[in-house]
mmCIF file of C-alpha atoms and ligand atoms in Angstrom:
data_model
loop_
_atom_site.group_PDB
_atom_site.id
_atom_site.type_symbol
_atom_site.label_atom_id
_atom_site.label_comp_id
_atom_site.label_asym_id
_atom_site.label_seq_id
_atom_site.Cartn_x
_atom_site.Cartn_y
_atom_site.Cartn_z
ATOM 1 C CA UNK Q 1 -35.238 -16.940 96.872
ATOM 2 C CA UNK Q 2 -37.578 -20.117 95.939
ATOM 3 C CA UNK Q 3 -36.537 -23.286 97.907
ATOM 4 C CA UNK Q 4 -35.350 -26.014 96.377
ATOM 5 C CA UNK Q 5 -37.806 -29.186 95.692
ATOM 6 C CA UNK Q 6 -38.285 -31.534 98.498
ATOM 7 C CA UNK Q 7 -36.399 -35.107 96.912
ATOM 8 C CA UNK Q 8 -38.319 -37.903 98.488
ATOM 9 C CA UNK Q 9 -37.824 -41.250 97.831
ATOM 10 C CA UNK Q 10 -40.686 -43.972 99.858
ATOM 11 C CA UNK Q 11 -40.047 -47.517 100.351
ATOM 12 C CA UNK Q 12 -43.146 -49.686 101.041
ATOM 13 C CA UNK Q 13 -43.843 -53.875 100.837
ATOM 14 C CA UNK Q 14 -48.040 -53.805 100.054
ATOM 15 C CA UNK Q 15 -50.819 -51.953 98.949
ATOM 16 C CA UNK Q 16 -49.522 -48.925 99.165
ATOM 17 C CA UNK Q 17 -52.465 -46.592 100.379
ATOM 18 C CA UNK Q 18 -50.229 -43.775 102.102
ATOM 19 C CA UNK Q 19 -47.901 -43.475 99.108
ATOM 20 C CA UNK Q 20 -51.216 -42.295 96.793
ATOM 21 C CA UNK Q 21 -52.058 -40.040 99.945
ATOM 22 C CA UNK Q 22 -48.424 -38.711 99.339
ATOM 23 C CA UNK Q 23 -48.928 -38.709 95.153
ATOM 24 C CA UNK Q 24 -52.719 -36.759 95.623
ATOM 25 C CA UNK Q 25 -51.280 -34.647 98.204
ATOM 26 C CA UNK Q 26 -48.177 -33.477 96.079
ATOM 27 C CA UNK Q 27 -50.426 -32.957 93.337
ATOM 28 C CA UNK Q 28 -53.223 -30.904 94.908
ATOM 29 C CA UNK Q 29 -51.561 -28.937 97.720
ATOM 30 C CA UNK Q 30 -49.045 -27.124 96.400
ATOM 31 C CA UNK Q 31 -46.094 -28.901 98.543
ATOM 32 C CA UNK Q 32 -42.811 -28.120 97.005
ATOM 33 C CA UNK Q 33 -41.536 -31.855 96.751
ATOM 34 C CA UNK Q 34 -41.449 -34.679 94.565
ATOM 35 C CA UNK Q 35 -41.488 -38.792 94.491
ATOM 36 C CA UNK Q 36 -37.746 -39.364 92.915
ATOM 37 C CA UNK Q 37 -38.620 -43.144 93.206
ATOM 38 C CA UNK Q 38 -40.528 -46.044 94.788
ATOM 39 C CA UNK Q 39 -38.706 -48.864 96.091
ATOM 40 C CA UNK Q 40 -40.411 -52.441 97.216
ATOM 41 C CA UNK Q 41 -39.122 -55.434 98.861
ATOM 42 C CA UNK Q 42 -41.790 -57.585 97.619
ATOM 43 C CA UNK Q 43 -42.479 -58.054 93.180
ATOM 44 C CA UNK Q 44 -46.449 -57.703 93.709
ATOM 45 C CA UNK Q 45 -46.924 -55.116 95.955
ATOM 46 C CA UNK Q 46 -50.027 -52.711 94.823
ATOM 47 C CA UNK Q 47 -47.994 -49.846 95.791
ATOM 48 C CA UNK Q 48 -45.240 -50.526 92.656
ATOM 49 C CA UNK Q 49 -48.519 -49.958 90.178
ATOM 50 C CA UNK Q 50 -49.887 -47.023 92.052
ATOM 51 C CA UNK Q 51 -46.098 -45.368 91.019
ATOM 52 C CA UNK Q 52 -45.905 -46.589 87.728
ATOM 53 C CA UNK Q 53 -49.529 -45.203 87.383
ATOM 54 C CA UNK Q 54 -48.221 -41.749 88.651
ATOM 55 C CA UNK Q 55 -45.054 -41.639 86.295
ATOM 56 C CA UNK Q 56 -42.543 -42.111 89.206
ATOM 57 C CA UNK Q 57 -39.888 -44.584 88.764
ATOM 58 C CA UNK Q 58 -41.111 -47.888 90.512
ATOM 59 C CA UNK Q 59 -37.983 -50.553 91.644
ATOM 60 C CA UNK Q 60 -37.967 -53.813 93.348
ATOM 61 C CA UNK Q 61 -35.488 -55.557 95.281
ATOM 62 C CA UNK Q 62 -35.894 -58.886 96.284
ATOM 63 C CA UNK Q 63 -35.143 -59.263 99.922
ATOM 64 C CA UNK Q 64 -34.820 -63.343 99.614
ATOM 65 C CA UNK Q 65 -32.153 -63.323 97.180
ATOM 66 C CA UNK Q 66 -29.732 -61.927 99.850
ATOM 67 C CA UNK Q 67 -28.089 -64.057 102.781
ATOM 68 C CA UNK Q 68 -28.255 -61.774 105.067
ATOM 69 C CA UNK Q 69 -30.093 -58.078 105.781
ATOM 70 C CA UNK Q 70 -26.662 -56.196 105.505
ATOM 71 C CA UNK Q 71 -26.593 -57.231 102.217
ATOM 72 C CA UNK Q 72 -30.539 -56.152 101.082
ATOM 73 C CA UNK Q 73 -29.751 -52.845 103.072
ATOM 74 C CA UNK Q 74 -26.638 -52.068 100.871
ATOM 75 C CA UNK Q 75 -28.446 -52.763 97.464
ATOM 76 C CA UNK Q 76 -31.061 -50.483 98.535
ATOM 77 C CA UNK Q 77 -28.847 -47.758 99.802
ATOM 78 C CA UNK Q 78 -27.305 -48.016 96.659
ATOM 79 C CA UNK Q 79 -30.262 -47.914 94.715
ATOM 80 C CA UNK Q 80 -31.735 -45.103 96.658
ATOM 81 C CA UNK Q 81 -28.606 -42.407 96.597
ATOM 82 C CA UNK Q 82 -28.386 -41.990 92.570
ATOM 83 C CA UNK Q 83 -32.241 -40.194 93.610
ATOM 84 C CA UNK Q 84 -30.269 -38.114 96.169
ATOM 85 C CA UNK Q 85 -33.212 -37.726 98.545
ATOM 86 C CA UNK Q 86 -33.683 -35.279 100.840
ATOM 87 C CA UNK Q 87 -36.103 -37.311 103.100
ATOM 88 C CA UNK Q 88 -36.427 -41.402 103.295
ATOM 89 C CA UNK Q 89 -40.054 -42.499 103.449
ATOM 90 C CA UNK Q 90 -41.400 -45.724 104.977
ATOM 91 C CA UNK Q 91 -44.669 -46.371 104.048
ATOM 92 C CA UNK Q 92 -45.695 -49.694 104.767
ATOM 93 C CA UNK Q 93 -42.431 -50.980 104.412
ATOM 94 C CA UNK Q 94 -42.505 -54.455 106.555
ATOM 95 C CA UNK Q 95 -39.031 -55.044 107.085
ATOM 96 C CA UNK Q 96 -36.174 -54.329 110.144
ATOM 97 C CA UNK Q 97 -33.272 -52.320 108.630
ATOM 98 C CA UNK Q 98 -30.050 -52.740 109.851
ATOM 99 C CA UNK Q 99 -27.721 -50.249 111.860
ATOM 100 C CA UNK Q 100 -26.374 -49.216 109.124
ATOM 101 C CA UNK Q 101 -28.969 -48.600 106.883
ATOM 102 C CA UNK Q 102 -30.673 -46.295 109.900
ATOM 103 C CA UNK Q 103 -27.219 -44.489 110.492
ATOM 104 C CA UNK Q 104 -26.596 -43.773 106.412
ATOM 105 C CA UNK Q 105 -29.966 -41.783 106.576
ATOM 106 C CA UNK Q 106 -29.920 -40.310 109.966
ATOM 107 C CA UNK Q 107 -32.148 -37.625 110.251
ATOM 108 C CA UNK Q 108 -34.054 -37.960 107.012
ATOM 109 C CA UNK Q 109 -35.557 -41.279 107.150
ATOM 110 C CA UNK Q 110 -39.153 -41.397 108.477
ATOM 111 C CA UNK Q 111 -41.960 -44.093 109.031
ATOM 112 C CA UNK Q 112 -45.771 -44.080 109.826
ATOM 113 C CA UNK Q 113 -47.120 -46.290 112.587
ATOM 114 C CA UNK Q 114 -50.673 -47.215 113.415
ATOM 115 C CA UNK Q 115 -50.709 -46.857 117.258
ATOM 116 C CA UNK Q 116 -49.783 -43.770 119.757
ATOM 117 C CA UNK Q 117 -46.210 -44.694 120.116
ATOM 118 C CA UNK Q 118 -45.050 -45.877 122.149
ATOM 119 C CA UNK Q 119 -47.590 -48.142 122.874
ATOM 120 C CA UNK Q 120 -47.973 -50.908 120.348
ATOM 121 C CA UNK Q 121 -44.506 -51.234 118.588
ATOM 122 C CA UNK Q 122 -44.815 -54.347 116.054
ATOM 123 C CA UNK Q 123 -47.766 -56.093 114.729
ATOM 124 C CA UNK Q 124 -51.387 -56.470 114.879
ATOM 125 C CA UNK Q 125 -50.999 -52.996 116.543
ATOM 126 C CA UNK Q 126 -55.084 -52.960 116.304
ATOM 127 C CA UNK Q 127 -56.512 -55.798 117.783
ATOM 128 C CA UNK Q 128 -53.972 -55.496 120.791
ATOM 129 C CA UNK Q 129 -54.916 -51.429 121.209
ATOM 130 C CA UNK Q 130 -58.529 -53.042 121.719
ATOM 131 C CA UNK Q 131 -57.169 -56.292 123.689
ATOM 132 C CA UNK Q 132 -55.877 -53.422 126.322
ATOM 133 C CA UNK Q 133 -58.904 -51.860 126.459
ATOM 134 C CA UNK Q 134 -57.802 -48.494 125.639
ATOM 135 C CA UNK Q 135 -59.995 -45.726 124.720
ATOM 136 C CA UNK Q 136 -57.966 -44.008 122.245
ATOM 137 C CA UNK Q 137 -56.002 -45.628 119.700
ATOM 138 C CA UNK Q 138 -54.027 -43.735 116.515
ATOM 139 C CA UNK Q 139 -51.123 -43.279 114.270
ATOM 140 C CA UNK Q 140 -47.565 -41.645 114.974
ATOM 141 C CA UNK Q 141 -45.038 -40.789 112.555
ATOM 142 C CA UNK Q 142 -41.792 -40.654 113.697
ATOM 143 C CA UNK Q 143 -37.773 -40.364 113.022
ATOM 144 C CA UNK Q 144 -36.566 -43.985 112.560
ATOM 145 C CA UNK Q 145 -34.267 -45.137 115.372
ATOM 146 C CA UNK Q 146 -32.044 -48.220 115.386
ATOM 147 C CA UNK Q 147 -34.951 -49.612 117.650
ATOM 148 C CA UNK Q 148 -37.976 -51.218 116.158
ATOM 149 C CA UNK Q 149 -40.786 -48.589 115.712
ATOM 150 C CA UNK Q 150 -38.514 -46.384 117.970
ATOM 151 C CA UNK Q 151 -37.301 -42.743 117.350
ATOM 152 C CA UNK Q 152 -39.083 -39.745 118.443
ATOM 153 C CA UNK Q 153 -42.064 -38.989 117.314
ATOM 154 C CA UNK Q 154 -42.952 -36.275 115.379
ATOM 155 C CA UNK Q 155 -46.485 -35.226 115.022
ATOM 156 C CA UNK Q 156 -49.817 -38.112 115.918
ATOM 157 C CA UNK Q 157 -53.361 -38.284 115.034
ATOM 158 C CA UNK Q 158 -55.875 -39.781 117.309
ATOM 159 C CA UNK Q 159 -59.087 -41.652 116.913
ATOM 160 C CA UNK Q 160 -61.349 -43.144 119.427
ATOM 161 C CA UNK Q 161 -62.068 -46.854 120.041
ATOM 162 C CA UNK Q 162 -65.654 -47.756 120.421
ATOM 163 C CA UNK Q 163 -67.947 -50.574 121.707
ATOM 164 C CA UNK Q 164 -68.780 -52.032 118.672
ATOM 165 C CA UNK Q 165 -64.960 -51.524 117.133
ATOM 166 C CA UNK Q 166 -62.976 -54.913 115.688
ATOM 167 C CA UNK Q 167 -59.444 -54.496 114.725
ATOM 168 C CA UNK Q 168 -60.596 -54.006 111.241
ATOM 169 C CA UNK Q 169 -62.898 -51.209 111.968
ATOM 170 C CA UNK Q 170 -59.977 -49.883 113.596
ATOM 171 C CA UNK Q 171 -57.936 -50.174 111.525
ATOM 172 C CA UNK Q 172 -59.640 -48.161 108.502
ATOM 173 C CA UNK Q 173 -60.506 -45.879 110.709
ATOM 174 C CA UNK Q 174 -56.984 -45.174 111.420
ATOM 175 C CA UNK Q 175 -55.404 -45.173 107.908
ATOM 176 C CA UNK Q 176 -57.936 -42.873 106.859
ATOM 177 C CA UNK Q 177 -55.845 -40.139 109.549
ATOM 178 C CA UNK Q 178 -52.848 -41.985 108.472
ATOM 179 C CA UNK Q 179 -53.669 -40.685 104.819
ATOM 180 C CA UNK Q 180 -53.904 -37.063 106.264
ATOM 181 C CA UNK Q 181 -50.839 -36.931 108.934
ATOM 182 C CA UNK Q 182 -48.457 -38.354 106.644
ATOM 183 C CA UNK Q 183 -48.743 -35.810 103.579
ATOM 184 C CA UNK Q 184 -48.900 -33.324 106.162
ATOM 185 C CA UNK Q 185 -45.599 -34.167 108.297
ATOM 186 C CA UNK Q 186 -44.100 -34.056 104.999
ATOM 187 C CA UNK Q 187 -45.379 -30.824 103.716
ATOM 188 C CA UNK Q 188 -43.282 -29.560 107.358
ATOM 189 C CA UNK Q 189 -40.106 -31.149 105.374
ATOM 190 C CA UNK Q 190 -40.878 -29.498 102.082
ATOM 191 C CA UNK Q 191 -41.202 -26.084 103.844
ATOM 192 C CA UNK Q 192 -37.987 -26.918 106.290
ATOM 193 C CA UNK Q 193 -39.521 -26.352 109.610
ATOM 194 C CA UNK Q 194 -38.392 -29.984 110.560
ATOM 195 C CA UNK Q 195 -35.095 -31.154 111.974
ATOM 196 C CA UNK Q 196 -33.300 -33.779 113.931
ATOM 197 C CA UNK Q 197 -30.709 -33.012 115.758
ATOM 198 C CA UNK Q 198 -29.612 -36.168 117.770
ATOM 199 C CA UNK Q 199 -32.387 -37.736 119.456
ATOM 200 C CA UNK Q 200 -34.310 -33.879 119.906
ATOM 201 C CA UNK Q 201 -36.958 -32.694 117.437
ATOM 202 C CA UNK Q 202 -36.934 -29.162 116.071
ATOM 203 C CA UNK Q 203 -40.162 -28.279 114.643
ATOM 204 C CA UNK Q 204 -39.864 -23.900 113.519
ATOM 205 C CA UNK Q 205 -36.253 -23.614 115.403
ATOM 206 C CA UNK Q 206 -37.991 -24.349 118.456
ATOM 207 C CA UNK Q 207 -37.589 -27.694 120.450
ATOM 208 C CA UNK Q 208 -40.431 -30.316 120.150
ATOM 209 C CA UNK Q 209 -41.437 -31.258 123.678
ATOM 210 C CA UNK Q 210 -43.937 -33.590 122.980
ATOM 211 C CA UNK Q 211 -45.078 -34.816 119.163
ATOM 212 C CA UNK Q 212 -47.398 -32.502 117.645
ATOM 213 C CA UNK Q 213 -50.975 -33.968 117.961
ATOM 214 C CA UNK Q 214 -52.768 -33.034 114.889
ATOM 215 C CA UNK Q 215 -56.781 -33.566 116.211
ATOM 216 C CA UNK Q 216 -56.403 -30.770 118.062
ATOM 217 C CA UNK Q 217 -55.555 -28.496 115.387
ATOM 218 C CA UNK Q 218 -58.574 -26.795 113.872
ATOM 219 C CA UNK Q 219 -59.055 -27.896 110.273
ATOM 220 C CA UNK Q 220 -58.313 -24.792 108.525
ATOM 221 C CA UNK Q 221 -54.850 -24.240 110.753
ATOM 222 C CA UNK Q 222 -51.886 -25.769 109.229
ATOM 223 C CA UNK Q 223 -49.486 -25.428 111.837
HETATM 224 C C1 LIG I 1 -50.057 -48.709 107.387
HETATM 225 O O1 LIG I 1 -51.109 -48.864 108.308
HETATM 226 C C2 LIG I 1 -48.787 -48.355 108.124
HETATM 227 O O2 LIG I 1 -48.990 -47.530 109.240
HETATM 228 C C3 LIG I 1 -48.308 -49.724 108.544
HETATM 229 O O3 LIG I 1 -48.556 -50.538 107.424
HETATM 230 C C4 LIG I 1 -49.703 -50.049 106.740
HETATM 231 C C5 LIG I 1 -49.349 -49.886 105.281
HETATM 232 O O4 LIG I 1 -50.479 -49.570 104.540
HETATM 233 N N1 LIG I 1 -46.914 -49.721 108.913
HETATM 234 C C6 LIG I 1 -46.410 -50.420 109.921
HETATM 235 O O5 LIG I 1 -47.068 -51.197 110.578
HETATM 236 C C7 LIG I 1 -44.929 -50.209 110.178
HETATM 237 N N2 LIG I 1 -44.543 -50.722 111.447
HETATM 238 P P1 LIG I 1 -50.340 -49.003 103.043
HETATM 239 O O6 LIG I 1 -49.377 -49.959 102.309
HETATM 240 O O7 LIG I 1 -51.730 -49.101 102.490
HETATM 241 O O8 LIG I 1 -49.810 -47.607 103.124
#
């Protein structure tokens, strides 16, 4: 029996880099899912013309025209459940949702980080991964939690820092894995070997002990 399509809908605030990972991905890999619709918090974020460019629907909610975040989080839940997604996907999306956003789409609403959570929740994740001195630095996506960049972790990709890094060098060097973690976590949705099941990972029925790290797969493996 063919599985149904993957409904995704991704929320971002800015350029919007990993959502046209997401869009190239979808189109060249075969993953059974599609973009129902891009939301943004902010009018002029790249990201809204990357969607538009890509045919998917792409809607803006002003975050500043509500007096408090319970009130941004309920427009956008109710702009978001007409798509009836299967899978919430943050993606750059720079703002702290409330309880009860987090709770509405427990278990299907993801984000991408750039650092090896948990170190590094927040900002300027970068230049403080190279103010620490550490030697490896990454991305992590990960099931959103009602704690900031909390939530267990589902699958992380690795690069190393070097001598001459800056948290710019870093930091491209970073979204270029992010581009290729993210699609892929997602093609694990599309093909239902993902699930949450309170705070514990299931990743092929079996439970996730520690978050998948995807350098150490060889290239051609796909998990
Ligand atoms: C990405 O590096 C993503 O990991 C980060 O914002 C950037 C968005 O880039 N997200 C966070 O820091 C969330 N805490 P993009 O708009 O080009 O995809």
């Amino acid at each position: 029996m063919p599985k149904e399509t993957l409904s995704i809908v991704v929320l971002i605030s800015g350029s919007g880099s990993n959502l046209q990972a997401l869009i190239d991905a979808l189109a060249a890999q075969s993953i059974n899912a599609e973009i129902k619709a891009v939301l943004s918090n902010k009018a002029d974020a790249f990201g809204l013309e990357r969607a538009r460019k890509a045919g998917i629907p792409g809607l803006f909610i002003d975050h500043t025209a509500f007096s408090d975040r319970l009130g941004f989080d309920q427009a956008m839940i109710n702009t978001i459940d007409p798509y009836h997604p299967d899978i919430i996907v943050l993606a750059g999306f720079m703002r702290i949702l409330s309880n009860e956003f987090v709770d509405h789409y427990a278990g299907r609403l993801i984000n991408i980080h750039p650092s090896l959570l948990p170190d590094f929740k927040g900002l300027n994740t970068h230049q403080r991964a190279l103010d620490a001195g550490h030697k490896k630095h990454g991305a992590s996506v990960h099931f959103v939690s009602n704690e900031l960049d909390g939530g267990p972790v589902i699958a992380q990709i690795e690069v190393p820092v070097e001598e001459h890094d800056t948290a710019e060098t870093l930091r491209l060097k970073v979204i270029k894995q992010e581009h290729i973690i993210y699609p892929r976590v997602i093609q694990w949705f599309a093909e239902h070997r993902l699930r949450l099941q309170g705070q514990h990972i299931y990743f092929d029925h079996k439970l996730l002990e520690k978050p998948l790290l995807l350098n150490s797969l060889p290239a051609s493996q796909t998990v």
